[in-house]
Amino acid sequence: MRAIEITGEWSPREGSRLSKDEQAGHWARNAADAWRNPRWTVVDRPAPDLIRPDDVLIRSRAVGICGSDVHLYETDASGYVLLPYRVRLPLVPGHEIAGEVVEVGPAVHNVRPGDPVAVQTLQYCGRCDACRAGLAGHCGEAEDRGFNLDGGMAELMISRESNVRSLAAVRERHSERDTFEIGALCEPASVAYVGMFLRAGGILPGAAVAVHGCGPIGLAAVALARAAGAATVLAFDTSSSRCKLAEELGADAAYDVVALRAQGVQAADVILENTHGEGADMSVEAAGAAGAILPQIEGSLAVGGKVVFLGSEAGAVPMQTMAYMLRGATVHGSIGNIGGLDPVIALQASGRIDLRPMVTARYDLEHAVEAVERASQRQDAKILILPNG
């Protein structure tokens, strides 16, 4: 089968603190500490076989390119990837996956060949302290498709049944092509859902929400905030085209921060002006640029405000703790989408949210590397790879 494969050089940075397990297995919890000079190529690989009785063989139909994929493509001045997340190479990338069931193992009961499905990419252990505490998204023993387990940018892939979610309800409302594309969009949307509603506890109807970063996760945050009853939804990005999409998906107004700066205006000023000086009840950092965005969040916190970190940034950033103390604000870190995929599928199937406008380009598998290069320009919202046309 045809697949995208990422290879790279294992070269731990001087002073990096890798465990013996990481060093022996050539994998890193923080890829930016160990992997250099990544190479993305289209290759032939053996087709996967069903091994476990609960395995599901899936024909990939739509796979989204995420900002984390781009961070595995881009490098710093020393050639190290920018992604501060667990990675093992070589690897088939792709964790925003929808496809069609081809074959199932004897212990599979909930899906059958021909069914449209989305794939929950994190395979958690169920045994560690995090899993037992109900925080499986933070499992220390997890295998994660597209990061340390082969993902969906291939013609075929294997998933356990427990990680497969039916898209039958979506198919009742949409065409086949739209069903698979919506399925792929459910992954970034569920990342936003988990951070905003499961980790941070959500918002009350009538709240003011500010979303910083209008990539797919940020755009999904805009749509979810509107669906949850926010009275004011403001969005900020460096791309005017992404700002237009944010307004299409539910933002009352979206601002190009580059244009704001040229006028001597800061995002915090805009938020305060649009909330009668009260500030944002929830601020979502979805750009992976906390160093630049935190001062704007800290300058526009509502009393009791919530800050949700969904973007990934490898370096440390300063935080003005007194701003949070004075406003009684809380900070919520979140990663992954455990617990969010089913409600997001339901929201899309019901029509309460419709994320299809965020798809701005589609590529076949043979041109997937070009697609990732395009994604690195950060002008598109969501680029999809269609591995089987």
Coordinates of N, CA and C in Angstrom, one line a residue, residues 131-331:
C131 N -5.3 7.1 34.1 CA -6.5 6.4 33.6 C -7.5 6.1 34.7
R132 N -7.0 5.6 35.8 CA -7.9 5.3 36.9 C -8.6 6.5 37.5
A133 N -7.9 7.7 37.3 CA -8.5 8.9 37.8 C -9.5 9.5 36.8
G134 N -9.7 8.8 35.7 CA -10.6 9.4 34.7 C -9.9 10.4 33.7
L135 N -8.6 10.4 33.7 CA -7.9 11.3 32.9 C -7.1 10.5 31.8
A136 N -7.7 9.7 31.1 CA -7.1 8.8 30.2 C -6.3 9.5 29.1
G137 N -6.7 10.8 28.8 CA -6.0 11.6 27.8 C -4.6 11.9 28.2
H138 N -4.3 11.7 29.5 CA -3.0 12.0 30.0 C -2.2 10.7 30.4
C139 N -2.7 9.6 29.9 CA -2.1 8.3 30.2 C -0.6 8.3 29.8
G140 N 0.2 7.9 30.8 CA 1.7 7.9 30.6 C 2.2 6.8 29.8
E141 N 1.3 5.8 29.5 CA 1.7 4.6 28.7 C 1.0 4.6 27.4
A142 N 0.4 5.7 27.0 CA -0.5 5.7 25.8 C 0.3 5.5 24.5
E143 N -0.3 4.9 23.6 CA 0.1 4.9 22.2 C -0.8 5.8 21.4
D144 N -0.2 6.6 20.6 CA -0.9 7.7 19.9 C -0.7 7.7 18.4
R145 N -1.8 7.4 17.7 CA -1.6 7.3 16.2 C -1.2 8.6 15.6
G146 N -0.2 8.4 14.7 CA 0.4 9.6 14.1 C 1.5 10.2 14.8
F147 N 1.9 9.6 16.0 CA 3.0 10.1 16.8 C 3.9 9.0 17.3
N148 N 3.5 8.1 18.0 CA 4.3 6.9 18.3 C 3.7 5.6 17.9
L149 N 2.7 5.7 17.0 CA 2.0 4.6 16.4 C 1.5 5.0 15.1
D150 N 1.7 4.2 14.0 CA 1.3 4.6 12.7 C -0.1 5.1 12.6
G151 N -0.2 6.2 11.8 CA -1.5 6.9 11.7 C -2.2 6.6 10.4
G152 N -3.0 7.6 10.0 CA -4.0 7.4 8.9 C -3.5 7.8 7.5
M153 N -2.3 8.4 7.3 CA -1.9 8.9 6.0 C -1.4 7.7 5.2
A154 N -2.2 6.7 5.0 CA -1.9 5.5 4.2 C -3.2 5.0 3.7
E155 N -3.1 4.1 2.7 CA -4.4 3.6 2.1 C -5.2 2.8 3.1
L156 N -4.5 2.1 4.0 CA -5.1 1.2 5.0 C -4.5 1.4 6.3
M157 N -5.3 1.2 7.4 CA -4.8 1.2 8.7 C -5.6 0.3 9.6
I158 N -5.0 0.0 10.8 CA -5.6 -0.9 11.8 C -5.9 -0.1 13.0
S159 N -7.1 -0.3 13.6 CA -7.5 0.3 14.9 C -8.2 -0.8 15.7
R160 N -8.1 -0.7 17.0 CA -8.9 -1.5 17.9 C -10.3 -1.0 17.9
E161 N -11.3 -1.9 18.1 CA -12.7 -1.5 18.0 C -13.0 -0.4 19.1
S162 N -12.4 -0.5 20.2 CA -12.6 0.5 21.3 C -12.3 1.9 20.8
N163 N -11.5 2.1 19.8 CA -11.0 3.4 19.3 C -11.8 3.8 18.0
V164 N -12.8 3.1 17.6 CA -13.6 3.3 16.4 C -14.9 3.9 16.8
R165 N -15.3 5.0 16.1 CA -16.6 5.6 16.4 C -17.4 5.6 15.1
S166 N -18.7 5.2 15.1 CA -19.5 5.1 13.9 C -19.9 6.5 13.5
L167 N -19.9 6.7 12.2 CA -20.4 8.0 11.6 C -21.7 7.8 10.9
A168 N -22.5 6.7 11.3 CA -23.7 6.4 10.6 C -24.7 7.5 10.8
A169 N -24.8 8.2 11.9 CA -25.7 9.3 12.1 C -25.4 10.5 11.2
V170 N -24.1 10.7 11.0 CA -23.7 11.7 10.1 C -24.1 11.4 8.6
R171 N -23.9 10.1 8.3 CA -24.2 9.7 6.9 C -25.7 9.9 6.6
E172 N -26.6 9.8 7.6 CA -28.0 10.0 7.4 C -28.3 11.4 7.0
R173 N -27.4 12.3 7.3 CA -27.7 13.7 7.0 C -26.9 14.3 5.8
H174 N -25.8 13.6 5.5 CA -24.8 14.1 4.5 C -24.4 13.1 3.5
S175 N -23.8 13.6 2.4 CA -23.3 12.7 1.3 C -22.1 11.9 1.8
E176 N -21.7 10.9 1.1 CA -20.6 10.0 1.5 C -19.3 10.8 1.7
R177 N -19.0 11.7 0.7 CA -17.8 12.5 0.8 C -17.8 13.4 2.0
D178 N -19.0 14.1 2.2 CA -19.1 14.9 3.3 C -19.0 14.2 4.7
T179 N -19.5 13.0 4.7 CA -19.5 12.2 5.9 C -18.1 11.9 6.3
F180 N -17.2 11.5 5.4 CA -15.8 11.2 5.8 C -15.1 12.5 6.1
E181 N -15.3 13.6 5.4 CA -14.6 14.9 5.7 C -15.1 15.4 7.1
I182 N -16.4 15.3 7.4 CA -16.8 15.7 8.7 C -16.2 14.8 9.8
G183 N -16.1 13.5 9.5 CA -15.5 12.6 10.4 C -14.0 13.0 10.8
A184 N -13.3 13.4 9.8 CA -11.9 13.9 10.0 C -11.9 15.2 10.8
L185 N -12.9 16.0 10.6 CA -12.9 17.3 11.3 C -13.3 17.1 12.8
C186 N -13.9 16.0 13.1 CA -14.3 15.7 14.5 C -13.2 15.7 15.4
E187 N -12.0 15.3 15.0 CA -10.9 15.1 15.9 C -10.4 16.5 16.4
P188 N -10.1 17.5 15.6 CA -9.7 18.8 16.1 C -10.8 19.4 16.9
A189 N -12.1 19.2 16.5 CA -13.2 19.8 17.2 C -13.3 19.2 18.6
S190 N -13.0 17.9 18.7 CA -13.1 17.2 20.0 C -12.0 17.6 20.9
V191 N -10.8 18.0 20.4 CA -9.8 18.6 21.2 C -10.2 19.9 21.9
A192 N -10.9 20.7 21.1 CA -11.4 21.9 21.7 C -12.5 21.6 22.7
Y193 N -13.4 20.7 22.4 CA -14.5 20.3 23.3 C -13.9 19.9 24.7
V194 N -12.9 19.0 24.6 CA -12.4 18.5 25.9 C -11.8 19.6 26.7
G195 N -11.0 20.5 26.1 CA -10.4 21.6 26.8 C -11.4 22.5 27.4
M196 N -12.3 22.9 26.6 CA -13.3 24.0 27.0 C -14.3 23.4 28.0
F197 N -14.8 22.2 27.8 CA -16.0 21.8 28.5 C -15.7 20.7 29.5
L198 N -14.7 19.8 29.2 CA -14.4 18.7 30.2 C -13.3 19.2 31.2
R199 N -12.3 19.8 30.7 CA -11.2 20.3 31.6 C -11.6 21.6 32.3
A200 N -12.1 22.6 31.5 CA -12.4 23.9 32.1 C -13.8 24.0 32.7
G201 N -14.7 23.1 32.4 CA -16.0 23.1 32.9 C -17.0 23.9 32.1
G202 N -16.6 24.4 30.9 CA -17.6 25.1 30.0 C -17.9 26.5 30.4
I203 N -18.9 27.0 29.8 CA -19.3 28.4 30.0 C -20.8 28.4 30.3
L204 N -21.3 29.5 30.9 CA -22.7 29.7 31.1 C -23.3 30.5 29.8
P205 N -24.5 30.2 29.5 CA -25.1 31.0 28.4 C -25.0 32.5 28.7
G206 N -24.6 33.2 27.7 CA -24.4 34.7 27.8 C -23.0 35.1 28.1
A207 N -22.1 34.1 28.1 CA -20.7 34.4 28.4 C -20.0 35.1 27.2
A208 N -18.8 35.6 27.5 CA -18.0 36.2 26.5 C -16.7 35.3 26.3
V209 N -16.5 34.9 25.1 CA -15.4 34.0 24.8 C -14.4 34.6 23.8
A210 N -13.1 34.6 24.1 CA -12.1 35.0 23.2 C -11.3 33.9 22.7
V211 N -11.1 33.7 21.4 CA -10.4 32.6 20.9 C -9.2 33.2 20.2
H212 N -8.0 32.8 20.6 CA -6.7 33.3 20.1 C -6.1 32.2 19.2
G213 N -6.1 32.4 17.9 CA -5.7 31.4 16.9 C -6.8 30.8 16.2
C214 N -6.9 30.9 14.9 CA -8.0 30.4 14.1 C -7.6 29.3 13.2
G215 N -6.7 28.4 13.7 CA -6.5 27.2 13.0 C -7.8 26.3 13.2
P216 N -7.7 25.0 12.8 CA -8.9 24.2 13.0 C -9.4 24.1 14.4
I217 N -8.5 23.9 15.4 CA -8.9 23.8 16.8 C -9.6 25.1 17.2
G218 N -9.0 26.2 16.9 CA -9.5 27.5 17.3 C -10.9 27.8 16.6
L219 N -11.0 27.4 15.3 CA -12.3 27.6 14.6 C -13.3 26.7 15.2
A220 N -12.9 25.5 15.6 CA -13.9 24.6 16.3 C -14.3 25.2 17.6
A221 N -13.4 25.8 18.3 CA -13.7 26.5 19.6 C -14.7 27.6 19.4
V222 N -14.6 28.3 18.3 CA -15.6 29.4 18.0 C -17.0 28.8 17.8
A223 N -17.0 27.7 17.0 CA -18.3 27.1 16.7 C -18.9 26.5 18.0
L224 N -18.1 25.9 18.8 CA -18.6 25.3 20.1 C -19.1 26.3 21.1
A225 N -18.3 27.5 21.1 CA -18.8 28.5 22.0 C -20.1 29.1 21.6
R226 N -20.3 29.3 20.3 CA -21.6 29.7 19.8 C -22.7 28.7 20.1
A227 N -22.4 27.5 19.9 CA -23.4 26.4 20.2 C -23.8 26.3 21.6
A228 N -22.8 26.7 22.5 CA -23.0 26.6 24.0 C -23.8 27.8 24.5
G229 N -24.0 28.8 23.7 CA -24.8 29.9 24.1 C -24.0 31.2 24.5
A230 N -22.8 31.3 24.1 CA -22.0 32.5 24.3 C -22.7 33.7 23.7
A231 N -22.7 34.8 24.4 CA -23.3 36.0 23.9 C -22.4 36.8 23.0
T232 N -21.1 36.6 23.3 CA -20.0 37.3 22.6 C -18.9 36.3 22.3
V233 N -18.6 36.2 21.0 CA -17.4 35.3 20.6 C -16.5 36.2 19.7
L234 N -15.3 36.4 20.2 CA -14.3 37.2 19.5 C -13.1 36.2 19.1
A235 N -12.6 36.4 17.9 CA -11.5 35.6 17.4 C -10.4 36.5 16.9
F236 N -9.2 35.9 17.0 CA -7.9 36.6 16.6 C -7.0 35.7 15.9
D237 N -6.4 36.2 14.8 CA -5.4 35.4 14.1 C -4.5 36.4 13.3
T238 N -3.5 35.8 12.7 CA -2.6 36.6 11.9 C -3.0 36.5 10.4
S239 N -4.0 35.7 10.1 CA -4.4 35.5 8.7 C -5.8 36.1 8.5
S240 N -6.0 37.0 7.6 CA -7.3 37.6 7.4 C -8.3 36.6 6.8
S241 N -7.8 35.6 6.0 CA -8.7 34.6 5.5 C -9.2 33.7 6.6
R242 N -8.4 33.3 7.6 CA -8.8 32.6 8.7 C -9.8 33.4 9.5
C243 N -9.6 34.7 9.7 CA -10.6 35.5 10.4 C -11.9 35.5 9.7
K244 N -12.0 35.5 8.4 CA -13.3 35.4 7.7 C -14.0 34.1 8.0
L245 N -13.2 33.0 8.1 CA -13.8 31.7 8.4 C -14.3 31.7 9.8
A246 N -13.6 32.3 10.7 CA -14.1 32.4 12.1 C -15.5 33.1 12.2
E247 N -15.6 34.1 11.4 CA -16.9 34.8 11.4 C -18.0 33.9 10.8
E248 N -17.6 33.2 9.8 CA -18.6 32.2 9.1 C -19.0 31.1 10.1
L249 N -18.1 30.8 11.0 CA -18.4 29.7 11.9 C -19.0 30.1 13.2
G250 N -19.2 31.4 13.4 CA -20.0 31.9 14.6 C -19.4 33.0 15.3
A251 N -18.2 33.5 15.0 CA -17.6 34.6 15.7 C -18.4 35.9 15.4
D252 N -18.6 36.7 16.5 CA -19.3 38.0 16.2 C -18.3 38.9 15.4
A253 N -17.1 38.8 15.7 CA -16.1 39.6 15.0 C -14.7 38.8 15.1
A254 N -13.9 38.9 14.1 CA -12.6 38.3 14.1 C -11.6 39.3 13.6
Y255 N -10.4 39.4 14.2 CA -9.5 40.4 14.0 C -8.1 39.9 13.6
D256 N -7.6 40.5 12.6 CA -6.2 40.3 12.1 C -5.3 41.0 13.1
V257 N -4.5 40.3 13.9 CA -3.7 41.0 14.9 C -2.6 41.8 14.3
V258 N -2.2 41.4 13.1 CA -1.1 42.2 12.4 C -1.7 43.5 12.1
A259 N -2.9 43.6 11.6 CA -3.5 44.8 11.2 C -3.8 45.7 12.5
L260 N -4.2 45.0 13.6 CA -4.4 45.7 14.8 C -3.2 46.4 15.3
R261 N -2.0 45.6 15.3 CA -0.8 46.2 15.8 C -0.4 47.4 14.9
A262 N -0.6 47.4 13.6 CA -0.3 48.5 12.8 C -1.1 49.7 13.1
Q263 N -2.2 49.5 13.8 CA -3.0 50.7 14.2 C -2.7 51.0 15.7
G264 N -1.8 50.3 16.3 CA -1.4 50.6 17.7 C -2.5 50.0 18.7
V265 N -3.2 49.0 18.2 CA -4.3 48.4 19.0 C -3.9 47.0 19.4
Q266 N -4.2 46.6 20.6 CA -3.9 45.2 21.1 C -5.2 44.4 21.2
A267 N -5.0 43.1 21.1 CA -6.2 42.2 21.2 C -6.9 42.5 22.5
A268 N -6.2 42.7 23.6 CA -6.8 42.9 24.9 C -7.7 44.1 24.9
D269 N -7.3 45.2 24.2 CA -8.1 46.4 24.0 C -9.4 46.1 23.4
V270 N -9.4 45.3 22.3 CA -10.6 44.9 21.6 C -11.5 44.1 22.4
I271 N -11.0 43.2 23.2 CA -11.8 42.3 24.1 C -12.5 43.2 25.1
L272 N -11.8 44.1 25.8 CA -12.4 44.9 26.8 C -13.5 45.9 26.2
E273 N -13.2 46.4 25.0 CA -14.2 47.3 24.3 C -15.4 46.5 24.0
N274 N -15.3 45.3 23.6 CA -16.5 44.5 23.2 C -17.2 43.8 24.4
T275 N -16.7 43.9 25.6 CA -17.3 43.3 26.7 C -17.6 44.4 27.8
H276 N -17.7 45.7 27.4 CA -18.0 46.8 28.3 C -17.0 46.8 29.5
G277 N -15.7 46.5 29.2 CA -14.7 46.5 30.2 C -14.6 45.3 31.1
E278 N -15.6 44.3 30.9 CA -15.6 43.2 31.9 C -14.6 42.1 31.5
G279 N -14.2 42.0 30.3 CA -13.2 40.9 29.9 C -13.9 39.6 29.5
A280 N -13.0 38.7 29.1 CA -13.5 37.4 28.6 C -13.7 36.4 29.7
D281 N -14.9 35.8 29.7 CA -15.1 34.7 30.7 C -14.3 33.5 30.4
M282 N -14.0 33.2 29.1 CA -13.1 32.1 28.7 C -12.2 32.6 27.6
S283 N -10.9 32.4 27.8 CA -9.9 32.7 26.8 C -9.3 31.4 26.3
V284 N -9.3 31.2 25.0 CA -8.8 29.9 24.5 C -7.5 30.2 23.7
E285 N -6.4 29.7 24.1 CA -5.1 29.8 23.4 C -5.0 28.6 22.5
A286 N -5.2 28.8 21.2 CA -5.2 27.7 20.2 C -4.2 28.0 19.1
A287 N -3.3 28.9 19.3 CA -2.3 29.2 18.3 C -1.0 28.5 18.5
G288 N -0.7 28.0 19.7 CA 0.6 27.5 20.0 C 1.7 28.7 20.0
A289 N 1.2 29.8 20.5 CA 2.1 31.0 20.5 C 1.8 31.7 21.8
A290 N 1.9 31.0 22.9 CA 1.5 31.6 24.2 C 2.4 32.7 24.6
G291 N 3.6 32.7 24.2 CA 4.5 33.8 24.6 C 4.0 35.2 24.1
A292 N 3.4 35.2 22.9 CA 2.8 36.4 22.3 C 1.4 36.7 22.8
I293 N 0.7 35.6 23.1 CA -0.7 35.8 23.3 C -1.0 36.0 24.8
L294 N -0.2 35.4 25.7 CA -0.6 35.5 27.2 C -0.7 36.9 27.6
P295 N 0.1 37.9 27.2 CA -0.1 39.3 27.7 C -1.5 39.8 27.3
Q296 N -2.0 39.4 26.2 CA -3.4 39.8 25.8 C -4.4 39.1 26.6
I297 N -4.2 37.9 26.9 CA -5.2 37.1 27.8 C -5.2 37.8 29.2
E298 N -4.0 38.0 29.7 CA -3.9 38.5 31.1 C -4.4 39.9 31.2
G299 N -4.4 40.6 30.1 CA -4.9 42.0 30.1 C -6.4 42.1 29.9
S300 N -7.1 40.9 29.7 CA -8.5 40.9 29.4 C -9.3 39.9 30.1
L301 N -8.8 39.4 31.3 CA -9.5 38.4 32.0 C -10.7 39.0 32.7
A302 N -11.9 38.3 32.6 CA -13.0 38.6 33.4 C -12.8 38.1 34.8
V303 N -13.5 38.6 35.8 CA -13.4 38.1 37.1 C -14.0 36.6 37.1
G304 N -13.2 35.7 37.6 CA -13.6 34.3 37.5 C -13.3 33.7 36.1
G305 N -12.6 34.4 35.3 CA -12.3 33.9 34.0 C -11.5 32.6 33.9
K306 N -11.7 31.9 32.8 CA -11.0 30.6 32.6 C -10.1 30.8 31.4
V307 N -8.9 30.3 31.5 CA -7.9 30.3 30.4 C -7.7 28.8 30.0
V308 N -7.9 28.5 28.7 CA -7.7 27.1 28.2 C -6.6 27.1 27.3
F309 N -5.5 26.3 27.5 CA -4.4 26.1 26.6 C -4.6 24.9 25.8
L310 N -4.8 25.1 24.5 CA -4.9 24.0 23.5 C -3.8 24.0 22.5
G311 N -3.0 25.1 22.3 CA -1.9 25.1 21.4 C -0.7 24.6 22.0
S312 N 0.3 24.1 21.2 CA 1.5 23.5 21.6 C 2.7 24.5 21.3
E313 N 3.4 24.8 22.4 CA 4.6 25.6 22.2 C 5.8 25.0 23.0
A314 N 6.9 24.8 22.3 CA 8.0 24.0 22.9 C 8.7 24.7 24.1
G315 N 8.8 26.0 24.0 CA 9.6 26.7 24.9 C 8.8 27.2 26.1
A316 N 9.5 27.7 27.2 CA 8.9 28.2 28.4 C 8.5 29.7 28.1
V317 N 7.4 30.1 28.7 CA 6.9 31.5 28.5 C 6.6 32.1 29.9
P318 N 6.8 33.4 30.0 CA 6.5 34.1 31.3 C 5.0 34.2 31.5
M319 N 4.6 34.1 32.8 CA 3.2 34.3 33.1 C 3.1 35.3 34.3
Q320 N 2.3 36.3 34.2 CA 2.0 37.3 35.2 C 1.0 36.7 36.2
T321 N 1.5 36.0 37.2 CA 0.6 35.3 38.1 C -0.4 36.3 38.8
M322 N 0.1 37.5 39.1 CA -0.8 38.4 39.8 C -2.1 38.7 39.0
A323 N -2.0 38.7 37.7 CA -3.2 39.0 36.9 C -4.3 37.9 37.2
Y324 N -3.9 36.7 37.3 CA -4.8 35.6 37.6 C -5.3 35.7 39.1
M325 N -4.5 36.1 40.0 CA -4.9 36.2 41.4 C -5.9 37.3 41.6
L326 N -5.6 38.4 41.0 CA -6.5 39.6 41.1 C -7.9 39.4 40.5
R327 N -7.9 38.6 39.5 CA -9.2 38.3 38.8 C -9.8 37.0 39.2
G328 N -9.2 36.3 40.1 CA -9.7 35.0 40.5 C -9.8 34.0 39.3
A329 N -8.9 34.1 38.4 CA -9.0 33.3 37.1 C -8.3 32.0 37.3
T330 N -8.7 31.0 36.5 CA -8.1 29.7 36.5 C -7.5 29.3 35.2
V331 N -6.5 28.5 35.2 CA -5.8 28.1 34.0 C -6.0 26.6 33.8

